Short mmCIF file of C-alpha atoms and ligand atoms in Angstrom, two decimals:
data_model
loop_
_atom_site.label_atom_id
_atom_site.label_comp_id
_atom_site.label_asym_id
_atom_site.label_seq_id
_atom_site.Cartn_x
_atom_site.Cartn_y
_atom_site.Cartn_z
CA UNK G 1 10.87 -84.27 -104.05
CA UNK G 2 10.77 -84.69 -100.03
CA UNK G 3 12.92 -87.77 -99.03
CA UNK G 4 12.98 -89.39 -95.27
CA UNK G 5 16.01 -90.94 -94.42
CA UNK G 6 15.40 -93.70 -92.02
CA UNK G 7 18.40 -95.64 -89.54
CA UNK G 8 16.96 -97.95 -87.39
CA UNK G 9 18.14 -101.31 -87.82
CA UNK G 10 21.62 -100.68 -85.95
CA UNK G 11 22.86 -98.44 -82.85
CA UNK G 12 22.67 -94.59 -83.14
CA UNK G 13 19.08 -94.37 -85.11
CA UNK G 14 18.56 -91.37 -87.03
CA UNK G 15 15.86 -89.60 -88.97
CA UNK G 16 17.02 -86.99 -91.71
CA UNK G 17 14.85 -84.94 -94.19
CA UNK G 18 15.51 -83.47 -97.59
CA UNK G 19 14.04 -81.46 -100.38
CA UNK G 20 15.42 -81.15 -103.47
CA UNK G 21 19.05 -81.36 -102.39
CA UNK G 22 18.64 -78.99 -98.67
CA UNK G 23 18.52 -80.51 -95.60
CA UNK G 24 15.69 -79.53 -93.89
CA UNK G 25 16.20 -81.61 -90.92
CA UNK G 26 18.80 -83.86 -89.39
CA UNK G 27 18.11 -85.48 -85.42
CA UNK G 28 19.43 -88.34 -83.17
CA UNK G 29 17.07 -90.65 -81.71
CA UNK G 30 18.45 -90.52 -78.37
CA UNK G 31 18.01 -87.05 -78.11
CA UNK G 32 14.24 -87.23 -78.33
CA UNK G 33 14.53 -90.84 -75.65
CA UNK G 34 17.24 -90.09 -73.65
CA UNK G 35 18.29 -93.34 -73.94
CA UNK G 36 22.11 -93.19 -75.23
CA UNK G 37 22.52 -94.93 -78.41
CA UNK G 38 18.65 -95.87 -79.15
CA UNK G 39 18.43 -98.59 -81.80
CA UNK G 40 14.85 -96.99 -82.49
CA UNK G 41 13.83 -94.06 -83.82
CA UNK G 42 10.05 -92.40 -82.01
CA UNK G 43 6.81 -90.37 -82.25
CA UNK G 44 9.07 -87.24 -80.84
CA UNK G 45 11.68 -87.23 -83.23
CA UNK G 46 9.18 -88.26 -85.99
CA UNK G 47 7.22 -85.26 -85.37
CA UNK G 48 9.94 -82.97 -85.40
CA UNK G 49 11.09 -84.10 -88.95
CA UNK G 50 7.91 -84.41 -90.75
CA UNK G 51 6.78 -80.55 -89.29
CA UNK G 52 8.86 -79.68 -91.91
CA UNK G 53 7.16 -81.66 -94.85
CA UNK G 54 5.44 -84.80 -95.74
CA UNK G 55 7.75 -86.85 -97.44
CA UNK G 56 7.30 -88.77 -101.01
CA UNK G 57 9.93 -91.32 -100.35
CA UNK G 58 11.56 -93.16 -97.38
CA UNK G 59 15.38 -93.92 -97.79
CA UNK G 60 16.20 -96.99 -95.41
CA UNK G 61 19.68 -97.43 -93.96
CA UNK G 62 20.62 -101.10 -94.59
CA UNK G 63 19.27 -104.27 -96.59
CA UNK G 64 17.28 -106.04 -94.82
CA UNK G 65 17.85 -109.45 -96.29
CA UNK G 66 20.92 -109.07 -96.49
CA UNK G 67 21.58 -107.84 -92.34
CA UNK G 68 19.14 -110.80 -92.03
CA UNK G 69 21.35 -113.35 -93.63
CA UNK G 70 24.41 -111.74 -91.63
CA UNK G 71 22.70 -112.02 -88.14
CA UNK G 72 21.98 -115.53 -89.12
CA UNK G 73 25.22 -116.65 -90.21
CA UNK G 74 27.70 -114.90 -88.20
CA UNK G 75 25.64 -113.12 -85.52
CA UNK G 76 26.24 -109.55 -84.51
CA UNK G 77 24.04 -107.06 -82.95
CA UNK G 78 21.19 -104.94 -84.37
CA UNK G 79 17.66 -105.67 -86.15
CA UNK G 80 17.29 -106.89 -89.56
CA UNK G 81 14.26 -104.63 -90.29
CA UNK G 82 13.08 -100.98 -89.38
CA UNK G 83 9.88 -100.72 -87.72
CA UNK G 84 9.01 -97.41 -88.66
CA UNK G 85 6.58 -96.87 -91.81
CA UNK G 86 4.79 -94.32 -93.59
CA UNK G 87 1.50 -95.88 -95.38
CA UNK G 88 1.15 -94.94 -98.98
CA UNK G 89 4.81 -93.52 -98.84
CA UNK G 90 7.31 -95.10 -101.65
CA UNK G 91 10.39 -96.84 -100.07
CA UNK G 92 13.82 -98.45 -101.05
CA UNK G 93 16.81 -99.56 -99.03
CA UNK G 94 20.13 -98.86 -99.63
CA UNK G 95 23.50 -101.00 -97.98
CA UNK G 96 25.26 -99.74 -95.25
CA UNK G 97 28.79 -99.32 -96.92
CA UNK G 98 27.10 -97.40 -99.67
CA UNK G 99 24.44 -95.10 -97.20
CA UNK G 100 28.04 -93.85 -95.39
CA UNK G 101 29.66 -93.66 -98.93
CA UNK G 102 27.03 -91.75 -100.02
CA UNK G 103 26.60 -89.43 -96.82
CA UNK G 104 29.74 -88.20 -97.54
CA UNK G 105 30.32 -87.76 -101.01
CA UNK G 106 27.09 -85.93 -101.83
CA UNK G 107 28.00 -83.25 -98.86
CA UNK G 108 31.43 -82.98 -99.78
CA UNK G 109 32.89 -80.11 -101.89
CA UNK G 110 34.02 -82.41 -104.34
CA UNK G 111 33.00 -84.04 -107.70
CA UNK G 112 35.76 -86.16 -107.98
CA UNK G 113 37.10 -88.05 -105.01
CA UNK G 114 38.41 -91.42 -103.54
CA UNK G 115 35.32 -92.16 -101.12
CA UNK G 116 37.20 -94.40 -98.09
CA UNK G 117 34.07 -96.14 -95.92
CA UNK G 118 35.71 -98.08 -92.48
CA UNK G 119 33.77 -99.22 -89.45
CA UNK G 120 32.88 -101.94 -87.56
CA UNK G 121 30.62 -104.46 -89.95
CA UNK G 122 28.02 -103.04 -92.53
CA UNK G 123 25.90 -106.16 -93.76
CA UNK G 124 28.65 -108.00 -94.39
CA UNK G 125 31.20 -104.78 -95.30
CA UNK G 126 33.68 -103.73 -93.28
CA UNK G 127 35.90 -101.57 -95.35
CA UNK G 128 35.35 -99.95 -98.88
CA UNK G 129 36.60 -97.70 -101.62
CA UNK G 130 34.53 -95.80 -103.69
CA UNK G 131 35.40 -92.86 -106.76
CA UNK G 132 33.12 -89.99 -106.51
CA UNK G 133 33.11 -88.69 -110.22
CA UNK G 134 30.31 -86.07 -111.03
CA UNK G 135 27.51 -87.31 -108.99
CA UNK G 136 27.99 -90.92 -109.14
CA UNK G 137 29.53 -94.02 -106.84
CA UNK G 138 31.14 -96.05 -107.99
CA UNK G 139 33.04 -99.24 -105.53
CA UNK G 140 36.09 -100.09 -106.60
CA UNK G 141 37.70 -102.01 -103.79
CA UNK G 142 35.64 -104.29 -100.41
CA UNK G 143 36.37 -105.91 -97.85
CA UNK G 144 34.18 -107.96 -95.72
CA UNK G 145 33.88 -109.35 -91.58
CA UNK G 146 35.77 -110.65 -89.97
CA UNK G 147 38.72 -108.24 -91.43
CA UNK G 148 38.26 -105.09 -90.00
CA UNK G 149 39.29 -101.67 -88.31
CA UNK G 150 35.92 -101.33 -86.59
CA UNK G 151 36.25 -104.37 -84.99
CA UNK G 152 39.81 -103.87 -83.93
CA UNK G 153 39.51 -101.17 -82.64
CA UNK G 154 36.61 -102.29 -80.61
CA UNK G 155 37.78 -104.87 -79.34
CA UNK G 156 40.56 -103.74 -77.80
CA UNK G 157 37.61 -101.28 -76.46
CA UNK G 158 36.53 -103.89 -74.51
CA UNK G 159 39.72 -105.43 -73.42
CA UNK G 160 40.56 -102.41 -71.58
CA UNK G 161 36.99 -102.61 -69.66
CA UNK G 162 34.93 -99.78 -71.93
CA UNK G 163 32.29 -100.47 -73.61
CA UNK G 164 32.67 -101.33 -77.28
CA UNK G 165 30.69 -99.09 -80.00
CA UNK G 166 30.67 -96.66 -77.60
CA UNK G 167 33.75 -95.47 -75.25
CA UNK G 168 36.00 -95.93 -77.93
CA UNK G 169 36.90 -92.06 -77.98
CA UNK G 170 38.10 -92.85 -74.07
CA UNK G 171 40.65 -95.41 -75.47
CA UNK G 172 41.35 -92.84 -78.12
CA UNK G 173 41.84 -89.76 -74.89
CA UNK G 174 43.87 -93.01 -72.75
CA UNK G 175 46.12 -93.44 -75.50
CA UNK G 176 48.13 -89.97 -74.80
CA UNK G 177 49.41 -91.28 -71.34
CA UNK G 178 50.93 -94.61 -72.12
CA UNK G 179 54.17 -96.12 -73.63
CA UNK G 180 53.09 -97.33 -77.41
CA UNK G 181 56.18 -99.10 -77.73
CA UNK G 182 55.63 -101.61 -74.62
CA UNK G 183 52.78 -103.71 -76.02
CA UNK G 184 53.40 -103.12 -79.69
CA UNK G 185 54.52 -106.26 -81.25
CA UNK G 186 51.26 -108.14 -78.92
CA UNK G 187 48.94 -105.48 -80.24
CA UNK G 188 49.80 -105.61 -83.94
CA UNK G 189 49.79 -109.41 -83.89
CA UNK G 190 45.73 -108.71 -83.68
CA UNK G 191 45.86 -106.41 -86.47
CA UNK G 192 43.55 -108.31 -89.61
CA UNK G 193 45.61 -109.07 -92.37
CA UNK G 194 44.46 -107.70 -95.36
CA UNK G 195 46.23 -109.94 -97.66
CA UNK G 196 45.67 -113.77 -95.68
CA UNK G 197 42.12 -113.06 -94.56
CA UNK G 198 43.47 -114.02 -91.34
CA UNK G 199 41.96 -112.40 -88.26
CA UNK G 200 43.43 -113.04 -84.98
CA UNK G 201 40.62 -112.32 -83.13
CA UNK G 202 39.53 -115.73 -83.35
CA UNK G 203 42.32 -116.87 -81.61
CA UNK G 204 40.79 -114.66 -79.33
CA UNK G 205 41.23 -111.23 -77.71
CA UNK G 206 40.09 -112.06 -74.61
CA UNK G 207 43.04 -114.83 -73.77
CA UNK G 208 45.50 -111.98 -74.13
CA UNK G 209 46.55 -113.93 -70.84
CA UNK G 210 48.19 -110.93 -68.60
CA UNK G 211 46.23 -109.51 -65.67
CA UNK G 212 46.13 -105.95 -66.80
CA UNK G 213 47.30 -103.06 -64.48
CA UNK G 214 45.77 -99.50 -64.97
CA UNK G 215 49.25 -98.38 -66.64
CA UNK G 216 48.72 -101.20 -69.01
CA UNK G 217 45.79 -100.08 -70.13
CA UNK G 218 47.21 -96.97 -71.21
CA UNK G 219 50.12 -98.28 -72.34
CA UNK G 220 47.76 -101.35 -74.42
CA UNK G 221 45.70 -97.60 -75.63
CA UNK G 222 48.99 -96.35 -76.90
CA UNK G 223 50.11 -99.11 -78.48
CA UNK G 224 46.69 -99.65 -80.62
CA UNK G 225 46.59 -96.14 -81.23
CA UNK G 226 49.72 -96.22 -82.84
CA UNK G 227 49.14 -99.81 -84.73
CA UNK G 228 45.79 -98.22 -86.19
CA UNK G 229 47.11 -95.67 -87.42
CA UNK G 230 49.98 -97.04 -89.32
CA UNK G 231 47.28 -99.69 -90.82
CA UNK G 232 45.19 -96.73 -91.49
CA UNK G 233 47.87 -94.77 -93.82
CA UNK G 234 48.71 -98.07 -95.72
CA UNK G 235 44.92 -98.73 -96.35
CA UNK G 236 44.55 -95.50 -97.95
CA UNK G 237 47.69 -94.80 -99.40
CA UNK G 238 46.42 -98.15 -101.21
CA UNK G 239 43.09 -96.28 -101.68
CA UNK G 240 45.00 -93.28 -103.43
CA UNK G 241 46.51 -95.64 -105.90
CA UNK G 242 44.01 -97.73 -107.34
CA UNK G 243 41.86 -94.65 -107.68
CA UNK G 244 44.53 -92.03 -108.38
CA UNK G 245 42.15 -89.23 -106.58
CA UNK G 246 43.74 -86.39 -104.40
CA UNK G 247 40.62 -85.60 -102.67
CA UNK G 248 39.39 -87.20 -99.99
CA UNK G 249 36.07 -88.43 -98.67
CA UNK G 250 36.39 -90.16 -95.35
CA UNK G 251 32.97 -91.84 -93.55
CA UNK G 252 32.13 -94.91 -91.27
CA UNK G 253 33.19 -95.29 -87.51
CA UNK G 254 36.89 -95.03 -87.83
CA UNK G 255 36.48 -91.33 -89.07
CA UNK G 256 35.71 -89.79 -85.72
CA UNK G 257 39.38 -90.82 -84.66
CA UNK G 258 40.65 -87.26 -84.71
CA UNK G 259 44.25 -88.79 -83.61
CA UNK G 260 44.57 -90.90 -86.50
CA UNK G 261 43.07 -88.37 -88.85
CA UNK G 262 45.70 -85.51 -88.58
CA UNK G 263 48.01 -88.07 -90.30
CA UNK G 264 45.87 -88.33 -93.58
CA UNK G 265 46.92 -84.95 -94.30
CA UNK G 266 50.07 -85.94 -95.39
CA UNK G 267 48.66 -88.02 -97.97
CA UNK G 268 45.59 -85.77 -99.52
CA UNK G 269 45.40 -82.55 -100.70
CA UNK G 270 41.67 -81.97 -99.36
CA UNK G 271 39.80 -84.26 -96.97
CA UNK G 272 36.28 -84.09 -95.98
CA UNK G 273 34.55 -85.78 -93.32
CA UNK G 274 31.34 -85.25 -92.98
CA UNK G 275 30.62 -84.15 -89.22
CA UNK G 276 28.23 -87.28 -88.53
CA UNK G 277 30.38 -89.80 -90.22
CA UNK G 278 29.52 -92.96 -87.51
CA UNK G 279 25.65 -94.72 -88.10
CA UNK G 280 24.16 -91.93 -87.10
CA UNK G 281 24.85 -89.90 -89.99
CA UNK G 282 23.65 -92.32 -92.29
CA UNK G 283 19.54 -91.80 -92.07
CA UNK G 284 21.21 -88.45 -94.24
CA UNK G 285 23.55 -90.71 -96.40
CA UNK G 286 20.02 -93.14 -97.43
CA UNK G 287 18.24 -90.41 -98.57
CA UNK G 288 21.66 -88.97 -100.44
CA UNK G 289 21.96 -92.29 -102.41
CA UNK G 290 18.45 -92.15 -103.15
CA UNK G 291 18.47 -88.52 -104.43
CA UNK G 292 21.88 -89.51 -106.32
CA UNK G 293 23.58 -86.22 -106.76
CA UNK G 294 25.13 -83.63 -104.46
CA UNK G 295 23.03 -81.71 -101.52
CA UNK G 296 23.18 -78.24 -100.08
CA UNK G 297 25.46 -78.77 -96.98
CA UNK G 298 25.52 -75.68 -95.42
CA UNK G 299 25.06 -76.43 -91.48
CA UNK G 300 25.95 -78.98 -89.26
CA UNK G 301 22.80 -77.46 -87.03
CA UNK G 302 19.52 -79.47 -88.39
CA UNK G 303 17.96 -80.65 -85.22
CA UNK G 304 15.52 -79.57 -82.54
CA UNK G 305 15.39 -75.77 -82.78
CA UNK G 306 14.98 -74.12 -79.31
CA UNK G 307 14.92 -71.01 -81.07
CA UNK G 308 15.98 -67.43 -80.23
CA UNK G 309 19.52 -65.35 -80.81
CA UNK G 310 22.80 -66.56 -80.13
CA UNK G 311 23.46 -65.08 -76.22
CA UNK G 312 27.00 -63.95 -76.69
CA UNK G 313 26.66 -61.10 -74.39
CA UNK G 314 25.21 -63.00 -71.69
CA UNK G 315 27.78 -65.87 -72.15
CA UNK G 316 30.46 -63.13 -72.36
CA UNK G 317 29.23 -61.75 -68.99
CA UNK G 318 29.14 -65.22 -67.15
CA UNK G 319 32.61 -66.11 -68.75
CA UNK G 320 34.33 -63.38 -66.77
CA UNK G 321 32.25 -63.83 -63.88
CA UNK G 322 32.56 -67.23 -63.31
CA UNK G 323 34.56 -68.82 -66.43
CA UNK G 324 32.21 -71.46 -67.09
CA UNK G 325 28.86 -70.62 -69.08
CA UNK G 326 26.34 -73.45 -70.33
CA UNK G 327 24.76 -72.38 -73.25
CA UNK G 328 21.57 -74.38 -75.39
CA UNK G 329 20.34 -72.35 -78.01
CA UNK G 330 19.35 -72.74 -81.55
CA UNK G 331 18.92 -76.26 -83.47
CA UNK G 332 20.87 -79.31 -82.25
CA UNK G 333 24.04 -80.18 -83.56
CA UNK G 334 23.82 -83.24 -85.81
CA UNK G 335 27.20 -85.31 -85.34
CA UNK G 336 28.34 -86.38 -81.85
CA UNK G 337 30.39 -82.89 -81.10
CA UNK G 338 28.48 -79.97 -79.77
CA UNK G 339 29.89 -77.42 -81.84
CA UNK G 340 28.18 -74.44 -79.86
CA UNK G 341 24.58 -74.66 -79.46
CA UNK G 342 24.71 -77.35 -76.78
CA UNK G 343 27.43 -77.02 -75.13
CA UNK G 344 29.52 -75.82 -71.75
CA UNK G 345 31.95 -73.06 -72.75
CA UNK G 346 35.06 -72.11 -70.27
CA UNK G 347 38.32 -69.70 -69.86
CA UNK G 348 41.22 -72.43 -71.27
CA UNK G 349 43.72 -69.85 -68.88
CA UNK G 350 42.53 -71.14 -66.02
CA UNK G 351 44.72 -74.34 -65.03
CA UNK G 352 42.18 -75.61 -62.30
CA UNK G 353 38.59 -74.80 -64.90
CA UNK G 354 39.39 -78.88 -66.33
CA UNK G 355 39.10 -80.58 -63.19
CA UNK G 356 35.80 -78.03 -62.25
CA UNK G 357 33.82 -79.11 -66.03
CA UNK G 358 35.45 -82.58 -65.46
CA UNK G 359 33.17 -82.58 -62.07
CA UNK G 360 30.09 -80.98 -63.63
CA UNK G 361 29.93 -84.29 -65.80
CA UNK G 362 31.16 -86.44 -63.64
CA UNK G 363 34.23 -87.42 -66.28
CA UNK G 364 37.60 -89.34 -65.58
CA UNK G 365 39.61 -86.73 -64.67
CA UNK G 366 41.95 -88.43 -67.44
CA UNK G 367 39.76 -86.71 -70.23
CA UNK G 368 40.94 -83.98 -72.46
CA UNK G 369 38.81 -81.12 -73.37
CA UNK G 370 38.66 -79.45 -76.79
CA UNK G 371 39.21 -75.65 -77.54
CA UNK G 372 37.35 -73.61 -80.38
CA UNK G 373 39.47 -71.04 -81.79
CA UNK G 374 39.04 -68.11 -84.16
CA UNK G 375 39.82 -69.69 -87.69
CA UNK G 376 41.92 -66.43 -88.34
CA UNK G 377 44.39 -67.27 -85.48
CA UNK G 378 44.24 -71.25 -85.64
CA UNK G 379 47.84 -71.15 -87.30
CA UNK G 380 49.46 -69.05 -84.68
CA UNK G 381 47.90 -71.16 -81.53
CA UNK G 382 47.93 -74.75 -83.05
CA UNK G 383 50.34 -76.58 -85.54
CA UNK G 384 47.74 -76.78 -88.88
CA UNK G 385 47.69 -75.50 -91.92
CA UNK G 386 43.86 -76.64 -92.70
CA UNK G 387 40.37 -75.82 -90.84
CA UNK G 388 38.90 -77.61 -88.42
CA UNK G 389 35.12 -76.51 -88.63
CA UNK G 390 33.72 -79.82 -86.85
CA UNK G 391 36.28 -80.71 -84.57
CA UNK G 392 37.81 -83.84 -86.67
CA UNK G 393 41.52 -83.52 -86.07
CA UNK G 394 44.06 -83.59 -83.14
CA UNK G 395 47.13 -80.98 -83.79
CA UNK G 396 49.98 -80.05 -81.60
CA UNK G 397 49.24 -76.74 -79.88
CA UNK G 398 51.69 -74.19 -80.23
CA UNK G 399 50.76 -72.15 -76.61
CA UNK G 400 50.49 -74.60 -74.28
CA UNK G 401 51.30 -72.93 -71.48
CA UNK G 402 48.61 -70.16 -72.21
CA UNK G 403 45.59 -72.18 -72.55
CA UNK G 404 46.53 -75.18 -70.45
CA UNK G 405 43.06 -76.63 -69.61
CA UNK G 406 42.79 -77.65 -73.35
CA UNK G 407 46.09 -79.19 -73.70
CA UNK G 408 45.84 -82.92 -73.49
CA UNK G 409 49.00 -84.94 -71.46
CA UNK G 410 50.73 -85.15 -75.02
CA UNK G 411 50.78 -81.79 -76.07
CA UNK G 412 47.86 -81.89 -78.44
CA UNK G 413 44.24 -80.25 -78.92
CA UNK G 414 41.52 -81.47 -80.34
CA UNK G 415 40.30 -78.01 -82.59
CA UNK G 416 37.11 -76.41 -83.76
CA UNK G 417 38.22 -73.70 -85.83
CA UNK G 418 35.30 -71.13 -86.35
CA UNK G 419 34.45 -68.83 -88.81
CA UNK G 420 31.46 -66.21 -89.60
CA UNK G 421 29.57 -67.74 -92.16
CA UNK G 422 29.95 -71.03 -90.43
CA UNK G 423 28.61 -70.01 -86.69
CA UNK G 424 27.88 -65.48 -86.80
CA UNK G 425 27.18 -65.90 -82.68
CA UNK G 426 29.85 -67.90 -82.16
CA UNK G 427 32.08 -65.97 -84.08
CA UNK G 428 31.18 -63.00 -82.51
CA UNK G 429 31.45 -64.47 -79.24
CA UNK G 430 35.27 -65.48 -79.61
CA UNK G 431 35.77 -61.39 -81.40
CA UNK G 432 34.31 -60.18 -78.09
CA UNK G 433 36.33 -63.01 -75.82
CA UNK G 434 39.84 -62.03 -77.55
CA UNK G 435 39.30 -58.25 -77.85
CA UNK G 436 38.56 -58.31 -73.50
CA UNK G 437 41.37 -61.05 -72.78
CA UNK G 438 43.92 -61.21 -75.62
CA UNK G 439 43.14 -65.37 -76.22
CA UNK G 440 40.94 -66.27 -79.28
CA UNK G 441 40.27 -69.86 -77.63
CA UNK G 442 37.82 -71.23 -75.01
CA UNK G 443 37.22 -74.11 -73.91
CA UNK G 444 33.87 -76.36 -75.19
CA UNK G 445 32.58 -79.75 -74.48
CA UNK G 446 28.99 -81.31 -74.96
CA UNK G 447 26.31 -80.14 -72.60
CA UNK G 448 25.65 -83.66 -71.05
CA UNK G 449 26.03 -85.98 -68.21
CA UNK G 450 28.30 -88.59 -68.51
CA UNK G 451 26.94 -91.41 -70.22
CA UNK G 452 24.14 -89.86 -71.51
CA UNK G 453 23.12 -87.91 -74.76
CA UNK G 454 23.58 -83.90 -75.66
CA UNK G 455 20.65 -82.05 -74.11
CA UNK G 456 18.07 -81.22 -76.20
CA UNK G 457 14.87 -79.45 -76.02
CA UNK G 458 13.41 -77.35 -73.12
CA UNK G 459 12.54 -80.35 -70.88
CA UNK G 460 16.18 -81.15 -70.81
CA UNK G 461 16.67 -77.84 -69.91
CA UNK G 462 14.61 -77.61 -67.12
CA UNK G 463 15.61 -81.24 -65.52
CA UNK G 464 19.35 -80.18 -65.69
CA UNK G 465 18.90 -76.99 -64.08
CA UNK G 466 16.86 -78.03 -60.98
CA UNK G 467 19.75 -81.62 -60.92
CA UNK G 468 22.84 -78.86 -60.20
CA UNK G 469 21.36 -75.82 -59.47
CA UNK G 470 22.68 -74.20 -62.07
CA UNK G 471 21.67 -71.78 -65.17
CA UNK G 472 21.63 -72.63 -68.75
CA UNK G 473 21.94 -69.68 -71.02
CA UNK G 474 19.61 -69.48 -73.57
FE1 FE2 B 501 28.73 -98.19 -90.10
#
């Protein structure tokens, strides 16, 4: 059985294909439009799935009665309805809460797991608990708007002059240079309360009544940091408890807070997060529920396939010459991280090689960059006893002062730990790298402007290349 899974009724549309439990493909809409964040999905990206089969069944992301009802009554971006349709193709819809839910149990490695869903708003959902016992979902705990993380965390988003649903991760990158403890008290006073229903928000965000200075900001970034967090181990540790599960399944917005993340470890003895946990990776999570049992993840690499070998030679070679090398190769990551296939690698040794990728994509020079490291030698260069495969947690590294250019202002990294099965090219690339230089980390970001989404087929290519003057390896 082929199933389509279709997100288009909120930001980050999606279209995801599977047959009989493998993914066959998995793409962003954005990357096909170039518009960052498309609500819709389109003829390219449509083509691209469906080369690799005609599907029997569509999975939709959301109910669209019940988003209808929602946009009604309390307002709220997004459509009520996808457009997209497949004549003579059966469909079904399945909620938002239990499309991430379901995205991320049915990749995990577990059976039996506490499934933890927090975002912005669903429908009406904002926070859920699910247990994951062999192949079925089961909700065991809701919450619904105005109480939630999401939303919090958004909104502070927006105080601070980003734009909500979006920049968060800048917030996230801000937080590192501020004083939590200054605007604490303020900040947690707009925490939701789980237990009253009450929601400060109303009382308004935006009558926070300071003028806000540019330390503020990172001070205000600290200070929700550090309040979300905290909320964010209480909610689960509840979690844990009225499902008594060790294992956990994280999904929805709030999972792609790496800072906040690291902390869960204390609590769990496995996590997984699948690497496309945000609205994006829920075209996948429809057409999970719908299947109802566990799927072949194997790859986070299910999008447009530019073909050809993994160039480690040739990024090798352009690494020592001029330690940068932009590399697109292979299919598109699916998640929001390019994990290797589309993105700009550098030498971490080099102090000044920040402020040079910062420039490339015109970045605040603020902005952190991520290392990849060897899996084998994550231990001895970063505090962490677990893996990192798709770049998920922030961990104290160990060597700052060899690899300063992916050591953020508070001593942390944000890792990709790599291993063979999970990336051969990539693999071999950081083998090579450490065997010439003695480091078994470089640098990696996304292979995009500012702003605007991962590159992704040969046009993109081409337009980049002739912008700065400068190669792509392929
Ligand atoms: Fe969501």
């Amino acid at each position: 059985m082929i199933i389509l899974g279709v997100n288009e009724t909120s930001h980050d549309a999606s279209v995801s294909l599977i047959k009989d439990g493998q993914i066959l493909f998995a793409g962003h809409a954005e990357r096909y439009s170039k518009q960052k964040n498309d609500w819709y999905v389109n003829d390219s990206l449509i083509k691209d799935a469906l080369q690799y089969g005609e599907p029997d069944y569509i999975a939709y992301y959301e109910k669209p009665a019940l988003k209808a009802s929602r946009l009604l009554l309390k307002g709220g971006a997004g459509d009520w309805k996808p457009r997209f349709d497949l004549p003579g193709v059966k469909r079904k819809s399945f909620s938002h809460h239990q499309s991430h839910a379901a995205a991320g149990y049915y990749t995990s490695p577990f059976k039996d797991a506490v499934v933890v869903v927090l975002d912005a708003i669903g429908e009406y959902n904002t926070s859920t608990v699910w247990v994951g016992e062999d192949d079925k979902l089961k909700l065991k705990f809701k919450q619904n708007y105005p109480v939630s993380f999401g939303l919090f965390y958004s909104a502070f988003t927006d105080l601070l002059g980003l734009m909500p649903n979006q920049e968060e991760y800048i917030m996230m990158g801000m937080a590192a240079y501020g004083d939590w403890k200054r605007y604490y008290k303020e900040v947690d006073e707009y925490f939701p309360n789980y237990h009253t229903q009450k929601y400060n928000f109303h009382k308004g965000i935006h009558d926070w009544g300071m003028p806000i200075t540019e330390q503020d900001k990172f001070d205000i970034a600290a200070a929700v940091q550090v309040v979300y967090t905290t909320r964010l181990m209480e909610f689960m540790s509840m979690a844990q408890t009225i499902t008594g599960k060790k294992n956990l399944v994280f999904m929805g917005g709030c999972a792609l807070n790496s800072s906040a993340n690291t902390s869960l470890w204390k609590l769990f003895n496995m996590i997984w997060i699948m690497p496309n946990p945000g609205d994006a990776g829920s075209s996948l999570g429809a057409a999970a529920a719908l299947y109802g049992k566990h799927i072949n993840w194997t790859t986070p690499y299910l999008g447009y396939d530019l073909g050809g070998n993994y160039p480690t030679q040739e990024i090798l070679s352009a690494l020592k010459k001029d330690k940068i090398a932009a590399v697109a190769t292979g299919r598109a990551e699916y998640g929001p991280r390019a994990l290797g296939n589309r993105s700009i690698l550098a030498d971490p040794r080099d102090p000044d090689i920040k402020d040079k990728v910062n420039m490339i994509k015109q970045r605040e020079l603020f902005r952190p960059f991520a290392p990849i490291v060897l899996e084998e030698f994550a231990s001895e260069w970063f505090d962490m006893s677990f893996t990192s495969p798709y770049m998920q947690y922030t961990v104290r590294c160990l060597q700052p002062e060899k690899i300063p250019s992916v050591v953020h202002a508070d001593g942390t990294s944000r890792v990709q730990t790599v291993n063979r099965d999970q990336h051969p090219g990539l693999h071999m690339l950081l083998r090579k790298w450490y065997w010439d230089t003695g480091c078994p980390v470089l640098l990696n970001t996304s292979l995009n402007i500012k702003g605007q989404p991962l590159l992704n087929d040969e046009s993109d290519i081409l337009l980049w290349e002739q912008t700065y003057n400068t190669r792509i390896i392929r």
